[in-house]
Amino acid sequence: MWILPAQELGDVDQALDRALTYVNGMAIYTLSPEERAAIHAVYQLYDALAGQPHADLIPAVLNAARQPLHSAYDQVQIGGRLASLREHILASTNQCPYCGFGEPRDLDHYLPRSVFGELAIYPRNLIPSCSPCNNAKRTVVPGLGAANGPSLIHAYFQELPNVEFLWADVSFEEGTLQVRYRIDADILDEALATKLQFQLDRLKLNDRYKGQINKFLSEQRAAMLMFLEIGPILFADYLERCAISLATSFGLNDWRPALLRALAATPDFCNSPSDYLGD
């Protein structure tokens, strides 16, 4: 959850030519040397800005090329001349970085192509995401217009501190395990904490995690109940070790290790996990 390695760019000029040329070789739009150089500059600036919006990402020299580049993105679908771009990005992960469990089926424009047309096919502006996250995120643009907000963190560029900032609060209410995630803002930079909390809220992750938590605990149930005989202290240690293992696979602040850390710190659960999980 949260971050992924940045996409490889390959031959940028070759990608631009493929985007702006029909399969039969006819040009859709021919870039001038000045426009081509400007696109390279925009891509480099995007990386330098870690994907954050800036007026220089929409240079006047690209006013004519912006719409053809915007429209070229439509060719990423199956059968389109840019289908390999979509396939490559979706194949880079098996879980949506925004939520940490959804199957990536969409490409999210971190900066929207409706504004930043020159970035419509830039691989590092395209985030593999599940449809629920993509649909929830799409109406918020960082720093732009009436719908602007702190935005989500950038899956390729955001630097996250090596601290536990995702916490799960657990309780047992009316015979049901209740889990609610939160961001520990006290240990983070204010801007980062705001983004992370915004992402948690905007994507309704606490609601969407409920089904995933039930599925995850169901898969862990047999192993957990085996520890009834070893006592709560060793059981809590087991949960901590499992959390460390999952953090190695999914990240320190993935929802799964955060859940196990919380359960390990809950004496009632460690004393009698069957009350929470069923016999």
Coordinates of C-alpha atoms in Angstrom, one line a residue:
M1 CA 0.0 0.0 0.0
W2 CA 0.9 3.6 -0.6
I3 CA 4.0 3.6 -2.8
L4 CA 5.4 1.8 -5.9
P5 CA 8.7 2.0 -7.9
A6 CA 8.5 4.7 -10.6
Q7 CA 7.6 3.5 -14.1
E8 CA 10.5 3.1 -16.6
L9 CA 10.2 5.6 -19.4
G10 CA 11.9 3.8 -22.3
D11 CA 12.3 5.8 -25.5
V12 CA 10.2 8.9 -25.0
D13 CA 10.4 10.1 -28.6
Q14 CA 9.4 6.7 -29.9
A15 CA 6.4 6.7 -27.5
L16 CA 5.4 10.1 -28.7
D17 CA 5.6 9.1 -32.3
R18 CA 3.5 6.0 -31.7
A19 CA 0.9 8.1 -29.8
L20 CA 0.6 10.6 -32.6
T21 CA 0.7 8.3 -35.6
Y22 CA -2.1 6.1 -37.0
V23 CA -1.3 2.4 -37.4
N24 CA -1.2 2.9 -41.2
G25 CA 1.6 5.4 -40.7
M26 CA -0.4 8.6 -41.3
A27 CA 0.5 11.4 -38.8
I28 CA -2.2 12.6 -36.5
Y29 CA -0.1 15.5 -35.4
T30 CA 3.5 16.2 -36.2
L31 CA 5.5 17.7 -33.4
S32 CA 7.9 20.5 -34.2
P33 CA 11.4 20.3 -32.7
E34 CA 10.4 23.0 -30.2
E35 CA 7.3 21.1 -29.1
R36 CA 9.2 17.9 -28.7
A37 CA 11.8 19.6 -26.6
A38 CA 9.1 21.2 -24.5
I39 CA 7.5 17.8 -23.8
H40 CA 10.9 16.4 -22.7
A41 CA 11.2 19.5 -20.4
V42 CA 7.7 19.0 -19.0
Y43 CA 8.4 15.3 -18.2
Q44 CA 11.6 16.3 -16.5
L45 CA 9.9 19.0 -14.5
Y46 CA 7.1 16.7 -13.5
D47 CA 9.7 14.3 -12.0
A48 CA 11.5 17.2 -10.2
L49 CA 8.2 18.4 -8.8
A50 CA 7.3 14.8 -7.7
G51 CA 4.2 15.0 -9.7
Q52 CA 2.8 18.1 -8.0
P53 CA 0.9 20.7 -10.1
H54 CA 2.7 23.8 -11.5
A55 CA 1.9 26.3 -14.2
D56 CA 5.2 25.4 -16.0
L57 CA 3.7 22.0 -16.7
I58 CA 1.3 23.7 -19.2
P59 CA 3.7 25.8 -21.4
A60 CA 2.2 27.9 -24.1
V61 CA 4.4 26.3 -26.7
L62 CA 2.3 23.1 -26.3
N63 CA -1.1 24.8 -26.8
A64 CA -1.5 23.1 -30.2
A65 CA -0.1 19.7 -29.2
R66 CA -2.0 19.5 -25.9
Q67 CA -5.3 18.2 -27.4
P68 CA -3.7 15.5 -29.7
L69 CA -1.7 14.2 -26.7
H70 CA -4.9 14.3 -24.5
S71 CA -6.8 12.3 -27.2
A72 CA -3.9 9.8 -27.7
Y73 CA -4.6 8.4 -24.2
D74 CA -7.8 6.9 -25.6
Q75 CA -5.6 4.4 -27.4
V76 CA -4.4 2.6 -24.3
Q77 CA -7.5 0.3 -24.3
I78 CA -7.2 -3.2 -25.6
G79 CA -6.7 -3.1 -29.3
G80 CA -5.4 0.5 -29.3
R81 CA -2.0 1.5 -30.5
L82 CA -1.0 2.3 -26.9
A83 CA -2.4 -0.8 -25.4
S84 CA 1.0 -2.0 -24.4
L85 CA 1.4 1.1 -22.2
R86 CA -1.6 0.2 -20.2
E87 CA -0.7 -3.5 -20.0
H88 CA 2.8 -2.7 -18.7
I89 CA 1.7 -0.3 -16.0
L90 CA -1.1 -2.6 -14.8
A91 CA 1.3 -5.5 -14.7
S92 CA 3.7 -3.6 -12.4
T93 CA 1.6 -4.4 -9.3
N94 CA -1.2 -6.8 -8.2
Q95 CA -2.7 -4.5 -5.7
C96 CA -4.0 -0.9 -5.9
P97 CA -1.4 1.3 -4.1
Y98 CA -4.2 3.7 -3.0
C99 CA -6.1 1.1 -0.9
G100 CA -3.7 -1.9 -0.7
F101 CA -6.2 -4.6 -1.7
G102 CA -8.1 -3.8 -4.9
E103 CA -7.2 -5.3 -8.2
P104 CA -5.7 -2.7 -10.5
R105 CA -7.9 -2.4 -13.6
D106 CA -7.7 1.4 -14.3
L107 CA -5.0 3.9 -14.9
D108 CA -5.4 7.0 -12.8
H109 CA -4.0 10.3 -14.1
Y110 CA -2.4 11.7 -10.9
L111 CA -2.6 15.1 -12.6
P112 CA -5.8 15.1 -14.7
R113 CA -5.4 15.1 -18.5
S114 CA -8.3 17.5 -18.7
V115 CA -5.9 20.1 -17.5
F116 CA -2.4 18.6 -18.1
G117 CA -3.0 17.2 -21.6
E118 CA 0.8 17.0 -22.3
L119 CA 1.0 14.5 -19.4
A120 CA -1.8 12.3 -20.7
I121 CA 0.5 9.4 -21.8
Y122 CA 3.4 10.1 -19.4
P123 CA 3.9 6.8 -17.6
R124 CA 4.8 8.4 -14.3
N125 CA 1.6 10.3 -14.3
L126 CA -0.4 7.1 -14.7
I127 CA -1.0 5.1 -11.5
P128 CA -2.4 1.6 -11.6
S129 CA -5.5 1.6 -9.5
C130 CA -8.7 -0.2 -8.7
S131 CA -11.9 1.2 -10.1
P132 CA -13.4 2.3 -6.6
C133 CA -10.2 4.3 -5.8
N134 CA -10.0 5.8 -9.3
N135 CA -13.6 6.9 -9.2
A136 CA -13.4 8.3 -5.7
K137 CA -10.2 10.2 -6.4
R138 CA -11.0 11.6 -9.9
T139 CA -12.9 14.7 -8.8
V140 CA -10.1 16.1 -6.6
V141 CA -7.2 17.8 -8.2
P142 CA -4.3 19.0 -6.0
G143 CA -4.4 22.8 -5.8
L144 CA -6.8 23.3 -8.7
G145 CA -10.3 24.9 -8.7
A146 CA -13.2 24.6 -6.3
A147 CA -12.7 20.9 -5.9
N148 CA -9.1 21.1 -4.9
G149 CA -7.8 19.3 -1.8
P150 CA -4.6 18.1 -0.3
S151 CA -4.8 15.3 -2.8
L152 CA -3.6 11.7 -2.4
I153 CA 0.1 10.9 -2.0
H154 CA 1.9 10.1 -5.3
A155 CA 2.5 6.4 -5.5
Y156 CA 5.8 6.9 -7.4
F157 CA 7.3 9.9 -5.8
Q158 CA 6.1 10.3 -2.2
E159 CA 8.8 9.6 0.4
L160 CA 7.4 8.0 3.5
P161 CA 9.3 7.9 6.8
N162 CA 10.2 4.5 8.3
V163 CA 7.8 4.9 11.2
E164 CA 4.5 3.3 12.1
F165 CA 2.0 6.0 11.1
L166 CA -1.0 3.9 10.2
W167 CA -2.8 2.7 13.4
A168 CA -5.8 0.5 13.9
D169 CA -8.1 1.0 16.8
V170 CA -9.9 -2.3 17.7
S171 CA -12.9 -2.9 19.9
F172 CA -15.5 -5.6 20.5
E173 CA -19.0 -4.3 20.2
E174 CA -22.2 -6.4 20.2
G175 CA -20.3 -9.5 19.5
T176 CA -18.4 -8.1 16.5
L177 CA -14.8 -7.0 16.1
Q178 CA -14.7 -3.3 15.1
V179 CA -11.6 -1.9 13.5
R180 CA -11.0 1.7 12.5
Y181 CA -7.8 3.0 11.0
R182 CA -6.3 6.4 11.6
I183 CA -3.1 8.4 10.8
D184 CA -0.8 9.3 13.6
A185 CA -0.3 12.9 12.7
D186 CA 2.0 13.7 15.7
I187 CA 5.0 11.8 14.2
L188 CA 4.6 13.2 10.6
D189 CA 5.2 16.3 8.7
E190 CA 1.9 18.3 8.7
A191 CA 1.5 18.3 5.0
L192 CA 2.1 14.6 4.7
A193 CA -0.2 13.8 7.6
T194 CA -2.9 15.8 5.9
K195 CA -2.5 14.0 2.6
L196 CA -2.6 10.6 4.3
Q197 CA -5.7 11.4 6.3
F198 CA -7.3 12.8 3.2
Q199 CA -6.6 9.6 1.3
L200 CA -8.0 7.5 4.1
D201 CA -11.2 9.6 4.2
R202 CA -11.6 10.4 0.5
L203 CA -11.4 6.7 -0.6
K204 CA -13.7 5.7 2.3
L205 CA -11.0 3.1 3.3
N206 CA -12.4 2.4 6.8
D207 CA -15.7 1.3 5.2
R208 CA -14.0 -0.6 2.4
Y209 CA -11.5 -2.4 4.7
K210 CA -14.3 -4.1 6.7
G211 CA -14.8 -6.9 4.2
Q212 CA -11.1 -7.3 3.7
I213 CA -10.5 -7.5 7.4
N214 CA -13.1 -10.3 7.7
K215 CA -11.5 -12.2 4.9
F216 CA -8.0 -11.8 6.3
L217 CA -8.9 -12.9 9.8
S218 CA -10.9 -15.8 8.4
E219 CA -7.7 -16.9 6.7
Q220 CA -5.7 -16.5 9.9
R221 CA -8.3 -17.9 12.2
A222 CA -7.1 -21.5 12.4
A223 CA -3.5 -20.5 13.1
M224 CA -4.6 -18.0 15.7
L225 CA -6.9 -20.4 17.6
M226 CA -4.0 -22.9 17.8
F227 CA -2.3 -20.5 20.1
L228 CA -5.1 -20.7 22.8
E229 CA -3.0 -23.2 24.7
I230 CA 0.3 -21.2 24.8
G231 CA -1.0 -18.2 26.7
P232 CA -1.6 -14.6 25.9
I233 CA 2.0 -13.4 26.1
L234 CA 3.3 -15.8 23.5
F235 CA 0.2 -15.3 21.4
A236 CA 0.9 -11.5 21.4
D237 CA 4.5 -12.2 20.4
Y238 CA 3.3 -14.4 17.6
L239 CA 1.0 -11.6 16.3
E240 CA 3.9 -9.2 16.4
R241 CA 6.1 -11.5 14.5
C242 CA 3.4 -12.0 11.9
A243 CA 3.0 -8.2 11.6
I244 CA 6.8 -7.9 11.0
S245 CA 6.6 -10.6 8.3
L246 CA 3.7 -8.9 6.6
A247 CA 5.4 -5.5 6.8
T248 CA 8.3 -7.0 4.9
S249 CA 6.0 -8.1 2.1
F250 CA 3.5 -5.2 2.0
G251 CA 5.1 -2.3 3.8
L252 CA 5.3 -1.1 7.4
N253 CA 2.1 0.9 7.1
D254 CA 0.0 -1.6 5.1
W255 CA -3.4 -2.2 6.7
R256 CA -2.6 -5.9 7.5
P257 CA 0.5 -5.4 9.7
A258 CA -1.3 -2.4 11.3
L259 CA -4.2 -4.7 12.2
L260 CA -2.0 -7.4 13.7
R261 CA 0.0 -4.8 15.7
A262 CA -3.3 -3.5 17.2
L263 CA -4.5 -7.0 18.0
A264 CA -1.2 -7.9 19.7
A265 CA -1.7 -4.8 21.9
T266 CA -5.2 -5.7 22.8
P267 CA -5.2 -7.9 26.0
D268 CA -8.8 -9.1 25.7
F269 CA -8.1 -10.4 22.2
C270 CA -4.9 -12.1 23.2
N271 CA -6.5 -13.7 26.2
S272 CA -9.4 -15.1 24.3
P273 CA -9.2 -14.7 20.5
S274 CA -12.1 -17.2 20.1
D275 CA -14.4 -14.5 21.5
Y276 CA -13.6 -12.3 18.6
L277 CA -13.1 -15.0 15.9
G278 CA -15.6 -17.6 17.0
D279 CA -14.8 -21.2 18.1

